[in-house]
PDB file of C-alpha atoms in Angstrom:
ATOM      1  CA  UNK A 190      16.641  30.465  19.011  1.00  0.00           C
ATOM      2  CA  UNK A 191      19.875  28.553  19.670  1.00  0.00           C
ATOM      3  CA  UNK A 192      19.360  28.733  23.440  1.00  0.00           C
ATOM      4  CA  UNK A 193      15.786  27.551  22.976  1.00  0.00           C
ATOM      5  CA  UNK A 194      16.929  24.501  20.967  1.00  0.00           C
ATOM      6  CA  UNK A 195      19.779  23.655  23.380  1.00  0.00           C
ATOM      7  CA  UNK A 196      17.395  23.799  26.336  1.00  0.00           C
ATOM      8  CA  UNK A 197      14.959  21.528  24.531  1.00  0.00           C
ATOM      9  CA  UNK A 198      17.767  19.051  23.696  1.00  0.00           C
ATOM     10  CA  UNK A 199      18.858  18.864  27.345  1.00  0.00           C
ATOM     11  CA  UNK A 200      15.269  18.279  28.438  1.00  0.00           C
ATOM     12  CA  UNK A 201      14.930  15.559  25.786  1.00  0.00           C
ATOM     13  CA  UNK A 202      18.113  13.797  26.967  1.00  0.00           C
ATOM     14  CA  UNK A 203      16.828  13.791  30.559  1.00  0.00           C
ATOM     15  CA  UNK A 204      13.474  12.374  29.472  1.00  0.00           C
ATOM     16  CA  UNK A 205      15.193   9.570  27.503  1.00  0.00           C
ATOM     17  CA  UNK A 206      17.378   8.660  30.494  1.00  0.00           C
ATOM     18  CA  UNK A 207      14.430   8.501  32.899  1.00  0.00           C
ATOM     19  CA  UNK A 208      12.326   6.522  30.423  1.00  0.00           C
ATOM     20  CA  UNK A 209      15.172   4.046  29.825  1.00  0.00           C
ATOM     21  CA  UNK A 210      15.187   3.256  33.550  1.00  0.00           C
ATOM     22  CA  UNK A 211      11.401   2.904  33.693  1.00  0.00           C
ATOM     23  CA  UNK A 212      11.231   0.764  30.539  1.00  0.00           C
ATOM     24  CA  UNK A 213      14.119  -1.522  31.479  1.00  0.00           C
ATOM     25  CA  UNK A 214      12.866  -1.859  35.061  1.00  0.00           C
ATOM     26  CA  UNK A 215       9.297  -2.558  33.947  1.00  0.00           C
ATOM     27  CA  UNK A 216      10.323  -5.255  31.469  1.00  0.00           C
ATOM     28  CA  UNK A 217      12.762  -6.729  34.018  1.00  0.00           C
ATOM     29  CA  UNK A 218       9.920  -7.264  36.494  1.00  0.00           C
ATOM     30  CA  UNK A 219       7.635  -9.080  34.033  1.00  0.00           C
ATOM     31  CA  UNK A 220       8.090 -12.851  33.971  1.00  0.00           C
ATOM     32  CA  UNK A 221      11.209 -14.948  33.619  1.00  0.00           C
ATOM     33  CA  UNK A 222      12.416 -15.440  30.018  1.00  0.00           C
ATOM     34  CA  UNK A 223      14.515 -18.420  31.097  1.00  0.00           C
ATOM     35  CA  UNK A 224      11.371 -20.471  31.679  1.00  0.00           C
ATOM     36  CA  UNK A 225      10.189 -19.631  28.149  1.00  0.00           C
ATOM     37  CA  UNK A 226      13.471 -20.034  26.284  1.00  0.00           C
ATOM     38  CA  UNK A 227      15.321 -22.906  27.986  1.00  0.00           C
ATOM     39  CA  UNK A 228      14.205 -26.427  27.135  1.00  0.00           C
ATOM     40  CA  UNK A 229      12.828 -28.577  29.932  1.00  0.00           C
ATOM     41  CA  UNK A 230      15.348 -31.267  28.924  1.00  0.00           C
ATOM     42  CA  UNK A 231      18.355 -28.996  29.573  1.00  0.00           C
ATOM     43  CA  UNK A 232      20.493 -29.999  32.563  1.00  0.00           C
ATOM     44  CA  UNK A 233      21.648 -27.525  35.223  1.00  0.00           C
ATOM     45  CA  UNK A 234      24.983 -26.808  33.526  1.00  0.00           C
ATOM     46  CA  UNK A 235      23.332 -26.040  30.184  1.00  0.00           C
ATOM     47  CA  UNK A 236      20.718 -23.927  31.940  1.00  0.00           C
ATOM     48  CA  UNK A 237      23.343 -21.843  33.755  1.00  0.00           C
ATOM     49  CA  UNK A 238      25.353 -21.432  30.558  1.00  0.00           C
ATOM     50  CA  UNK A 239      22.309 -20.105  28.681  1.00  0.00           C
ATOM     51  CA  UNK A 240      21.417 -17.748  31.547  1.00  0.00           C
ATOM     52  CA  UNK A 241      24.967 -16.423  31.592  1.00  0.00           C
ATOM     53  CA  UNK A 242      25.080 -16.018  27.806  1.00  0.00           C
ATOM     54  CA  UNK A 243      21.932 -13.848  27.993  1.00  0.00           C
ATOM     55  CA  UNK A 244      23.368 -11.816  30.876  1.00  0.00           C
ATOM     56  CA  UNK A 245      20.482 -12.736  33.157  1.00  0.00           C
ATOM     57  CA  UNK A 246      22.814 -13.903  35.950  1.00  0.00           C
ATOM     58  CA  UNK A 247      23.727 -10.284  36.740  1.00  0.00           C
ATOM     59  CA  UNK A 248      21.802  -8.144  39.245  1.00  0.00           C
ATOM     60  CA  UNK A 249      19.362  -5.568  37.882  1.00  0.00           C
ATOM     61  CA  UNK A 250      21.615  -2.547  38.184  1.00  0.00           C
ATOM     62  CA  UNK A 251      24.452  -4.333  36.371  1.00  0.00           C
ATOM     63  CA  UNK A 252      22.108  -5.357  33.542  1.00  0.00           C
ATOM     64  CA  UNK A 253      20.819  -1.787  33.309  1.00  0.00           C
ATOM     65  CA  UNK A 254      24.293  -0.227  33.256  1.00  0.00           C
ATOM     66  CA  UNK A 255      25.384  -2.719  30.586  1.00  0.00           C
ATOM     67  CA  UNK A 256      22.278  -1.844  28.568  1.00  0.00           C
ATOM     68  CA  UNK A 257      22.986   1.903  28.842  1.00  0.00           C
ATOM     69  CA  UNK A 258      26.633   1.416  27.903  1.00  0.00           C
ATOM     70  CA  UNK A 259      25.754  -0.653  24.839  1.00  0.00           C
ATOM     71  CA  UNK A 260      22.891   1.678  23.885  1.00  0.00           C
ATOM     72  CA  UNK A 261      25.264   4.667  23.831  1.00  0.00           C
ATOM     73  CA  UNK A 262      27.272   2.719  21.240  1.00  0.00           C
ATOM     74  CA  UNK A 263      24.143   1.976  19.199  1.00  0.00           C
ATOM     75  CA  UNK A 264      23.713  -1.605  20.430  1.00  0.00           C
ATOM     76  CA  UNK A 265      20.274  -2.301  21.928  1.00  0.00           C
ATOM     77  CA  UNK A 266      20.994  -5.977  22.576  1.00  0.00           C
ATOM     78  CA  UNK A 267      20.235  -9.173  20.656  1.00  0.00           C
ATOM     79  CA  UNK A 268      16.963 -11.044  20.498  1.00  0.00           C
ATOM     80  CA  UNK A 269      16.794 -14.120  22.735  1.00  0.00           C
ATOM     81  CA  UNK A 270      14.603 -15.860  20.136  1.00  0.00           C
ATOM     82  CA  UNK A 271      15.996 -14.823  16.732  1.00  0.00           C
ATOM     83  CA  UNK A 272      19.636 -14.401  17.852  1.00  0.00           C
ATOM     84  CA  UNK A 273      19.793 -11.196  15.813  1.00  0.00           C
ATOM     85  CA  UNK A 274      20.296  -7.564  16.889  1.00  0.00           C
ATOM     86  CA  UNK A 275      17.012  -6.227  18.286  1.00  0.00           C
ATOM     87  CA  UNK A 276      17.220  -2.951  16.359  1.00  0.00           C
ATOM     88  CA  UNK A 277      17.814  -4.847  13.118  1.00  0.00           C
ATOM     89  CA  UNK A 278      14.567  -6.762  13.639  1.00  0.00           C
ATOM     90  CA  UNK A 279      12.739  -3.498  14.331  1.00  0.00           C
ATOM     91  CA  UNK A 280      14.284  -1.664  11.368  1.00  0.00           C
ATOM     92  CA  UNK A 281      13.308  -4.515   9.023  1.00  0.00           C
ATOM     93  CA  UNK A 282       9.648  -4.051  10.014  1.00  0.00           C
ATOM     94  CA  UNK A 283       9.769  -0.256  10.317  1.00  0.00           C
ATOM     95  CA  UNK A 284       8.823   0.550   6.685  1.00  0.00           C
ATOM     96  CA  UNK A 285       5.546  -1.373   6.969  1.00  0.00           C
ATOM     97  CA  UNK A 286       4.526   0.420  10.177  1.00  0.00           C
ATOM     98  CA  UNK A 287       5.562   3.875   8.940  1.00  0.00           C
ATOM     99  CA  UNK A 288       3.781   3.259   5.666  1.00  0.00           C
ATOM    100  CA  UNK A 289       0.601   2.412   7.556  1.00  0.00           C
ATOM    101  CA  UNK A 290       0.971   5.411   9.895  1.00  0.00           C
ATOM    102  CA  UNK A 291       1.604   7.875   7.042  1.00  0.00           C
ATOM    103  CA  UNK A 292      -1.390   6.518   5.115  1.00  0.00           C
ATOM    104  CA  UNK A 293      -3.587   6.906   8.216  1.00  0.00           C
ATOM    105  CA  UNK A 294      -2.291  10.433   8.864  1.00  0.00           C
ATOM    106  CA  UNK A 295      -2.873  11.370   5.218  1.00  0.00           C
ATOM    107  CA  UNK A 296      -6.480  10.163   5.418  1.00  0.00           C
ATOM    108  CA  UNK A 297      -7.043  12.057   8.694  1.00  0.00           C
ATOM    109  CA  UNK A 298      -5.642  15.339   7.311  1.00  0.00           C
ATOM    110  CA  UNK A 299      -7.113  15.258   3.807  1.00  0.00           C
ATOM    111  CA  UNK A 300     -10.599  14.374   5.015  1.00  0.00           C
ATOM    112  CA  UNK A 301     -10.595  15.861   8.526  1.00  0.00           C
ATOM    113  CA  UNK A 302      -9.503  19.461   7.857  1.00  0.00           C
ATOM    114  CA  UNK A 303     -12.061  20.241   5.094  1.00  0.00           C
ATOM    115  CA  UNK A 304     -14.852  18.619   7.099  1.00  0.00           C
ATOM    116  CA  UNK A 305     -13.816  20.510  10.248  1.00  0.00           C
ATOM    117  CA  UNK A 306     -13.662  23.861   8.417  1.00  0.00           C
ATOM    118  CA  UNK A 307     -17.074  23.245   6.856  1.00  0.00           C
ATOM    119  CA  UNK A 308     -18.544  22.316  10.247  1.00  0.00           C
ATOM    120  CA  UNK A 309     -17.053  25.500  11.716  1.00  0.00           C
ATOM    121  CA  UNK A 310     -18.331  27.762   8.948  1.00  0.00           C
ATOM    122  CA  UNK A 311     -21.852  26.309   8.891  1.00  0.00           C
ATOM    123  CA  UNK A 312     -22.408  24.953  12.418  1.00  0.00           C
ATOM    124  CA  UNK A 313     -26.209  24.833  12.182  1.00  0.00           C
ATOM    125  CA  UNK A 314     -26.526  22.893   8.925  1.00  0.00           C
ATOM    126  CA  UNK A 315     -27.589  19.252   8.969  1.00  0.00           C
ATOM    127  CA  UNK A 316     -24.350  18.299   7.171  1.00  0.00           C
ATOM    128  CA  UNK A 317     -22.261  19.827   9.971  1.00  0.00           C
ATOM    129  CA  UNK A 318     -24.343  18.067  12.625  1.00  0.00           C
ATOM    130  CA  UNK A 319     -23.873  14.775  10.756  1.00  0.00           C
ATOM    131  CA  UNK A 320     -20.095  15.364  10.583  1.00  0.00           C
ATOM    132  CA  UNK A 321     -19.891  16.062  14.326  1.00  0.00           C
ATOM    133  CA  UNK A 322     -22.021  13.015  15.137  1.00  0.00           C
ATOM    134  CA  UNK A 323     -19.715  10.902  12.995  1.00  0.00           C
ATOM    135  CA  UNK A 324     -16.691  12.280  14.855  1.00  0.00           C
ATOM    136  CA  UNK A 325     -18.231  11.112  18.142  1.00  0.00           C
ATOM    137  CA  UNK A 326     -18.527   7.606  16.697  1.00  0.00           C
ATOM    138  CA  UNK A 327     -14.875   7.782  15.628  1.00  0.00           C
ATOM    139  CA  UNK A 328     -13.873   8.529  19.215  1.00  0.00           C
ATOM    140  CA  UNK A 329     -16.191   5.965  20.772  1.00  0.00           C
ATOM    141  CA  UNK A 330     -15.924   2.795  18.687  1.00  0.00           C
ATOM    142  CA  UNK A 331     -13.117   0.380  19.701  1.00  0.00           C
ATOM    143  CA  UNK A 332     -10.441   0.050  17.014  1.00  0.00           C
ATOM    144  CA  UNK A 333     -10.313  -3.740  17.081  1.00  0.00           C
ATOM    145  CA  UNK A 334     -14.120  -4.014  16.739  1.00  0.00           C
ATOM    146  CA  UNK A 335     -14.201  -1.606  13.789  1.00  0.00           C
ATOM    147  CA  UNK A 336     -11.356  -3.555  12.169  1.00  0.00           C
ATOM    148  CA  UNK A 337     -13.173  -6.859  12.541  1.00  0.00           C
ATOM    149  CA  UNK A 338     -16.391  -5.354  11.157  1.00  0.00           C
ATOM    150  CA  UNK A 339     -14.490  -3.926   8.178  1.00  0.00           C
ATOM    151  CA  UNK A 340     -12.956  -7.335   7.432  1.00  0.00           C
ATOM    152  CA  UNK A 341     -16.384  -8.978   7.729  1.00  0.00           C
ATOM    153  CA  UNK A 342     -18.038  -6.440   5.397  1.00  0.00           C
ATOM    154  CA  UNK A 343     -15.412  -5.599   2.765  1.00  0.00           C
ATOM    155  CA  UNK A 344     -13.398  -8.838   2.678  1.00  0.00           C
ATOM    156  CA  UNK A 345     -15.777 -11.647   3.627  1.00  0.00           C
ATOM    157  CA  UNK A 346     -19.236 -10.440   2.493  1.00  0.00           C
ATOM    158  CA  UNK A 347     -18.390  -8.143  -0.444  1.00  0.00           C
ATOM    159  CA  UNK A 348     -14.982  -9.568  -1.359  1.00  0.00           C
ATOM    160  CA  UNK A 349     -13.719  -6.107  -2.387  1.00  0.00           C
ATOM    161  CA  UNK A 350     -10.532  -5.842  -0.323  1.00  0.00           C
ATOM    162  CA  UNK A 351      -7.965  -8.308   1.054  1.00  0.00           C
ATOM    163  CA  UNK A 352      -8.185  -8.798   4.798  1.00  0.00           C
ATOM    164  CA  UNK A 353      -4.552  -9.513   5.743  1.00  0.00           C
ATOM    165  CA  UNK A 354      -0.970  -9.038   4.600  1.00  0.00           C
ATOM    166  CA  UNK A 355       0.829  -6.211   2.852  1.00  0.00           C
ATOM    167  CA  UNK A 356       0.478  -7.158  -0.832  1.00  0.00           C
ATOM    168  CA  UNK A 357       2.936  -6.516  -3.644  1.00  0.00           C
ATOM    169  CA  UNK A 358       5.797  -4.111  -2.939  1.00  0.00           C
ATOM    170  CA  UNK A 359       8.300  -2.159  -5.008  1.00  0.00           C
ATOM    171  CA  UNK A 360      11.803  -1.311  -3.851  1.00  0.00           C
ATOM    172  CA  UNK A 361      12.605   2.402  -3.582  1.00  0.00           C
ATOM    173  CA  UNK A 362      16.092   3.326  -2.298  1.00  0.00           C
ATOM    174  CA  UNK A 363      16.385  -0.139  -0.792  1.00  0.00           C
ATOM    175  CA  UNK A 364      13.051   0.101   1.037  1.00  0.00           C
ATOM    176  CA  UNK A 365      10.041  -2.076   0.168  1.00  0.00           C
ATOM    177  CA  UNK A 366       6.948   0.110  -0.308  1.00  0.00           C
ATOM    178  CA  UNK A 367       3.490  -1.296  -0.961  1.00  0.00           C
ATOM    179  CA  UNK A 368       1.437   1.884  -1.530  1.00  0.00           C
ATOM    180  CA  UNK A 369       3.044   2.336  -4.955  1.00  0.00           C
ATOM    181  CA  UNK A 370       1.316  -0.778  -6.315  1.00  0.00           C
ATOM    182  CA  UNK A 371      -2.402  -1.336  -6.830  1.00  0.00           C
ATOM    183  CA  UNK A 372      -2.261  -4.602  -4.900  1.00  0.00           C
ATOM    184  CA  UNK A 373      -0.416  -2.860  -2.051  1.00  0.00           C
ATOM    185  CA  UNK A 374      -2.959  -0.012  -1.985  1.00  0.00           C
ATOM    186  CA  UNK A 375      -5.819  -2.488  -1.766  1.00  0.00           C
ATOM    187  CA  UNK A 376      -4.079  -4.129   1.213  1.00  0.00           C
ATOM    188  CA  UNK A 377      -3.278  -0.893   3.073  1.00  0.00           C
ATOM    189  CA  UNK A 378      -6.680   0.765   2.612  1.00  0.00           C
ATOM    190  CA  UNK A 379      -8.642  -1.010   5.345  1.00  0.00           C
ATOM    191  CA  UNK A 380      -5.943  -0.958   8.067  1.00  0.00           C
ATOM    192  CA  UNK A 381      -5.132   2.697   7.265  1.00  0.00           C
ATOM    193  CA  UNK A 382      -8.781   3.755   7.538  1.00  0.00           C
ATOM    194  CA  UNK A 383      -9.135   1.726  10.726  1.00  0.00           C
ATOM    195  CA  UNK A 384      -6.048   3.376  12.246  1.00  0.00           C
ATOM    196  CA  UNK A 385      -7.117   6.847  11.038  1.00  0.00           C
ATOM    197  CA  UNK A 386     -10.630   6.886  12.541  1.00  0.00           C
ATOM    198  CA  UNK A 387      -9.652   8.286  15.941  1.00  0.00           C
ATOM    199  CA  UNK A 388      -7.244  10.864  14.464  1.00  0.00           C
ATOM    200  CA  UNK A 389      -9.791  11.843  11.820  1.00  0.00           C
ATOM    201  CA  UNK A 390     -12.356  12.613  14.501  1.00  0.00           C
ATOM    202  CA  UNK A 391      -9.803  14.623  16.436  1.00  0.00           C
ATOM    203  CA  UNK A 392      -8.737  16.653  13.372  1.00  0.00           C
ATOM    204  CA  UNK A 393     -12.386  17.432  12.585  1.00  0.00           C
ATOM    205  CA  UNK A 394     -12.946  18.787  16.089  1.00  0.00           C
ATOM    206  CA  UNK A 395      -9.691  20.769  16.117  1.00  0.00           C
ATOM    207  CA  UNK A 396     -10.390  22.328  12.718  1.00  0.00           C
ATOM    208  CA  UNK A 397     -13.984  23.133  13.684  1.00  0.00           C
ATOM    209  CA  UNK A 398     -12.973  24.741  16.984  1.00  0.00           C
ATOM    210  CA  UNK A 399     -10.213  26.740  15.288  1.00  0.00           C
ATOM    211  CA  UNK A 400     -12.571  27.898  12.550  1.00  0.00           C
ATOM    212  CA  UNK A 401     -15.256  28.984  15.021  1.00  0.00           C
ATOM    213  CA  UNK A 402     -12.653  31.012  16.901  1.00  0.00           C
ATOM    214  CA  UNK A 403     -10.969  32.590  13.881  1.00  0.00           C
ATOM    215  CA  UNK A 404     -14.052  33.315  11.792  1.00  0.00           C
ATOM    216  CA  UNK A 405     -15.165  36.052  14.197  1.00  0.00           C
ATOM    217  CA  UNK A 406     -11.786  37.802  14.335  1.00  0.00           C
ATOM    218  CA  UNK A 407     -11.500  41.381  13.070  1.00  0.00           C
ATOM    219  CA  UNK A 408      -9.069  40.536  10.252  1.00  0.00           C
ATOM    220  CA  UNK A 409     -11.587  38.081   8.776  1.00  0.00           C
ATOM    221  CA  UNK A 410     -14.304  40.753   8.933  1.00  0.00           C
ATOM    222  CA  UNK A 411     -11.873  43.239   7.394  1.00  0.00           C
ATOM    223  CA  UNK A 412     -11.030  40.799   4.591  1.00  0.00           C
ATOM    224  CA  UNK A 413     -14.729  40.376   3.832  1.00  0.00           C
ATOM    225  CA  UNK A 414     -15.216  44.157   3.946  1.00  0.00           C
ATOM    226  CA  UNK A 415     -12.426  44.509   1.356  1.00  0.00           C
ATOM    227  CA  UNK A 416     -14.430  42.279  -0.935  1.00  0.00           C
ATOM    228  CA  UNK A 417     -12.031  39.321  -0.977  1.00  0.00           C
ATOM    229  CA  UNK A 418     -13.493  36.086  -2.256  1.00  0.00           C
ATOM    230  CA  UNK A 419     -14.650  33.488   0.278  1.00  0.00           C
ATOM    231  CA  UNK A 420     -12.143  31.007  -1.146  1.00  0.00           C
ATOM    232  CA  UNK A 421      -9.234  33.417  -0.516  1.00  0.00           C
ATOM    233  CA  UNK A 422     -10.447  34.267   2.988  1.00  0.00           C
ATOM    234  CA  UNK A 423     -10.688  30.585   3.902  1.00  0.00           C
ATOM    235  CA  UNK A 424      -7.595  29.409   2.016  1.00  0.00           C
ATOM    236  CA  UNK A 425      -5.228  32.157   3.161  1.00  0.00           C
ATOM    237  CA  UNK A 426      -6.439  33.997   6.254  1.00  0.00           C
ATOM    238  CA  UNK A 427      -8.452  31.303   8.032  1.00  0.00           C
ATOM    239  CA  UNK A 428      -6.499  28.182   7.067  1.00  0.00           C
ATOM    240  CA  UNK A 429      -3.112  29.510   8.213  1.00  0.00           C
ATOM    241  CA  UNK A 430      -4.397  30.480  11.665  1.00  0.00           C
ATOM    242  CA  UNK A 431      -6.226  27.252  12.440  1.00  0.00           C
ATOM    243  CA  UNK A 432      -3.190  25.160  11.450  1.00  0.00           C
ATOM    244  CA  UNK A 433      -1.078  26.046  14.548  1.00  0.00           C
ATOM    245  CA  UNK A 434      -2.973  23.775  16.984  1.00  0.00           C
ATOM    246  CA  UNK A 435      -3.586  21.206  14.243  1.00  0.00           C
ATOM    247  CA  UNK A 436       0.148  20.952  13.396  1.00  0.00           C
ATOM    248  CA  UNK A 437       1.030  20.707  17.088  1.00  0.00           C
ATOM    249  CA  UNK A 438      -1.420  17.928  17.833  1.00  0.00           C
ATOM    250  CA  UNK A 439      -0.821  16.015  14.596  1.00  0.00           C
ATOM    251  CA  UNK A 440       2.917  16.020  15.203  1.00  0.00           C
ATOM    252  CA  UNK A 441       2.436  14.466  18.613  1.00  0.00           C
ATOM    253  CA  UNK A 442      -0.252  12.117  17.354  1.00  0.00           C
ATOM    254  CA  UNK A 443       1.993  10.704  14.618  1.00  0.00           C
ATOM    255  CA  UNK A 444       4.053   9.103  17.362  1.00  0.00           C
ATOM    256  CA  UNK A 445       0.810   7.719  18.739  1.00  0.00           C
ATOM    257  CA  UNK A 446      -0.105   6.298  15.341  1.00  0.00           C
ATOM    258  CA  UNK A 447       3.187   4.387  15.224  1.00  0.00           C
ATOM    259  CA  UNK A 448       3.122   3.339  18.876  1.00  0.00           C
ATOM    260  CA  UNK A 449      -0.518   2.297  19.014  1.00  0.00           C
ATOM    261  CA  UNK A 450      -0.770   0.648  15.615  1.00  0.00           C
ATOM    262  CA  UNK A 451      -0.251  -2.617  17.504  1.00  0.00           C
ATOM    263  CA  UNK A 452      -3.981  -3.382  17.596  1.00  0.00           C
ATOM    264  CA  UNK A 453      -4.558  -2.596  13.918  1.00  0.00           C
ATOM    265  CA  UNK A 454      -1.473  -4.556  12.838  1.00  0.00           C
ATOM    266  CA  UNK A 455      -2.641  -7.538  14.874  1.00  0.00           C
ATOM    267  CA  UNK A 456      -6.212  -7.462  13.512  1.00  0.00           C
ATOM    268  CA  UNK A 457      -5.082  -7.153   9.871  1.00  0.00           C
ATOM    269  CA  UNK A 458      -1.906  -9.289  10.274  1.00  0.00           C
ATOM    270  CA  UNK A 459       0.107  -6.300   9.029  1.00  0.00           C
ATOM    271  CA  UNK A 460       3.826  -7.256   9.146  1.00  0.00           C
ATOM    272  CA  UNK A 461       5.025  -4.200  11.073  1.00  0.00           C
ATOM    273  CA  UNK A 462       6.737  -3.382  14.351  1.00  0.00           C
ATOM    274  CA  UNK A 463       3.524  -3.771  16.360  1.00  0.00           C
ATOM    275  CA  UNK A 464       3.159  -7.411  15.375  1.00  0.00           C
ATOM    276  CA  UNK A 465       6.837  -7.964  16.232  1.00  0.00           C
ATOM    277  CA  UNK A 466       6.171  -6.497  19.690  1.00  0.00           C
ATOM    278  CA  UNK A 467       3.224  -8.830  20.297  1.00  0.00           C
ATOM    279  CA  UNK A 468       5.306 -11.851  19.224  1.00  0.00           C
ATOM    280  CA  UNK A 469       8.182 -10.701  21.472  1.00  0.00           C
ATOM    281  CA  UNK A 470       5.867 -10.290  24.473  1.00  0.00           C
ATOM    282  CA  UNK A 471       4.562 -13.824  23.927  1.00  0.00           C
ATOM    283  CA  UNK A 472       8.146 -15.166  24.164  1.00  0.00           C
ATOM    284  CA  UNK A 473       9.330 -12.627  26.795  1.00  0.00           C
ATOM    285  CA  UNK A 474      12.020 -11.545  24.368  1.00  0.00           C
ATOM    286  CA  UNK A 475      13.241  -8.710  26.603  1.00  0.00           C
ATOM    287  CA  UNK A 476      15.842  -7.093  24.287  1.00  0.00           C
ATOM    288  CA  UNK A 477      13.301  -6.662  21.474  1.00  0.00           C
ATOM    289  CA  UNK A 478      10.619  -5.337  23.866  1.00  0.00           C
ATOM    290  CA  UNK A 479      13.043  -2.829  25.427  1.00  0.00           C
ATOM    291  CA  UNK A 480      14.436  -1.789  22.029  1.00  0.00           C
ATOM    292  CA  UNK A 481      10.928  -1.264  20.640  1.00  0.00           C
ATOM    293  CA  UNK A 482       9.778   0.779  23.644  1.00  0.00           C
ATOM    294  CA  UNK A 483      12.940   2.904  23.615  1.00  0.00           C
ATOM    295  CA  UNK A 484      12.489   3.477  19.896  1.00  0.00           C
ATOM    296  CA  UNK A 485       8.951   4.726  20.591  1.00  0.00           C
ATOM    297  CA  UNK A 486      10.283   6.966  23.390  1.00  0.00           C
ATOM    298  CA  UNK A 487      12.899   8.422  21.040  1.00  0.00           C
ATOM    299  CA  UNK A 488      10.251   8.914  18.370  1.00  0.00           C
ATOM    300  CA  UNK A 489       8.019  10.869  20.761  1.00  0.00           C
ATOM    301  CA  UNK A 490      10.958  12.937  22.021  1.00  0.00           C
ATOM    302  CA  UNK A 491      12.144  13.844  18.503  1.00  0.00           C
ATOM    303  CA  UNK A 492       8.615  14.667  17.335  1.00  0.00           C
ATOM    304  CA  UNK A 493       8.046  16.837  20.418  1.00  0.00           C
ATOM    305  CA  UNK A 494      11.303  18.638  19.721  1.00  0.00           C
ATOM    306  CA  UNK A 495      10.405  19.262  16.072  1.00  0.00           C
ATOM    307  CA  UNK A 496       6.895  20.416  17.006  1.00  0.00           C
ATOM    308  CA  UNK A 497       8.263  22.800  19.651  1.00  0.00           C
ATOM    309  CA  UNK A 498      10.678  24.322  17.137  1.00  0.00           C
ATOM    310  CA  UNK A 499       7.969  24.611  14.460  1.00  0.00           C
ATOM    311  CA  UNK A 500       5.569  26.077  16.995  1.00  0.00           C
ATOM    312  CA  UNK A 501       8.123  28.693  18.064  1.00  0.00           C
ATOM    313  CA  UNK A 502       8.628  29.605  14.389  1.00  0.00           C
ATOM    314  CA  UNK A 503       4.883  29.942  13.796  1.00  0.00           C
ATOM    315  CA  UNK A 504       4.352  31.847  17.054  1.00  0.00           C
ATOM    316  CA  UNK A 505       7.491  33.706  18.336  1.00  0.00           C
ATOM    317  CA  UNK A 506       5.728  34.459  21.648  1.00  0.00           C
ATOM    318  CA  UNK A 507       6.381  30.825  22.665  1.00  0.00           C
ATOM    319  CA  UNK A 508      10.124  31.324  22.279  1.00  0.00           C
ATOM    320  CA  UNK A 509      10.049  34.614  24.191  1.00  0.00           C
ATOM    321  CA  UNK A 510       8.078  33.046  27.069  1.00  0.00           C
ATOM    322  CA  UNK A 511      10.600  30.204  27.204  1.00  0.00           C
ATOM    323  CA  UNK A 512      13.496  32.666  27.350  1.00  0.00           C
ATOM    324  CA  UNK A 513      11.858  34.613  30.186  1.00  0.00           C
ATOM    325  CA  UNK A 514      11.243  31.435  32.193  1.00  0.00           C
TER     326      UNK A 514
END
């Protein structure tokens, strides 16, 4: 197990190093922040001083090596616009994004798994066919369009839910949380459902496929032959075995929920990291863009590592295959 984890850590470090080069190089090639940040009235001396203060006078490889050196010390650079550490800006908005992602994941799991199991147990019923048709819509409809339609229906026409903002928050361990207040729940409901639609459809299909595969296994037939109740067969024998692929995919998809909440946060004006990224792109605020993208890379790497370890615990054959390779 220790060798398995060490090998995974080395692979993760290599991935982070390669991605840092790709991210920094990609952002370096896009536009010139000097044109966005330096006033047209500035003379040449002021212009050169500002360029030097931002480190933009150095060649690419020097900027990259400086970035890596600072990053190893926990410094991801300072925002050109806000003049504050980039990671501090991201951390300040992190609770809102994580809160939205967790709410979306909760909706996808709580609704998706029961619907998927039902569709797998009774594939020919009209309810199951309706569930599967709905999952196709969840995959097909664009997130931004669904978000706009939800605002039009529930906020503008019916006036049931607020369309933007985060609502009232309460402080827990120094972190502002909105889902613990009624006003906050009313604000998070629409963006969370909007963000969860794609994942919900995916969970339904995963649970259905797993159920269809497991329900015909000999141990399920044996459990029925022993006279066990249907609830025990589903809750113990079936549920545990369909959760391996679901846990794997959901773990990876949580990173996707955080990374790709940009559209939902923009549509609902949710004050999270995604909105910060959009604002930073508009001003070519390179340090914040790079810090955000590297944070997402680290998030994916850590989640992959955790999922791999969990997967090897659930199925020891994975660990043995890794050792043989």
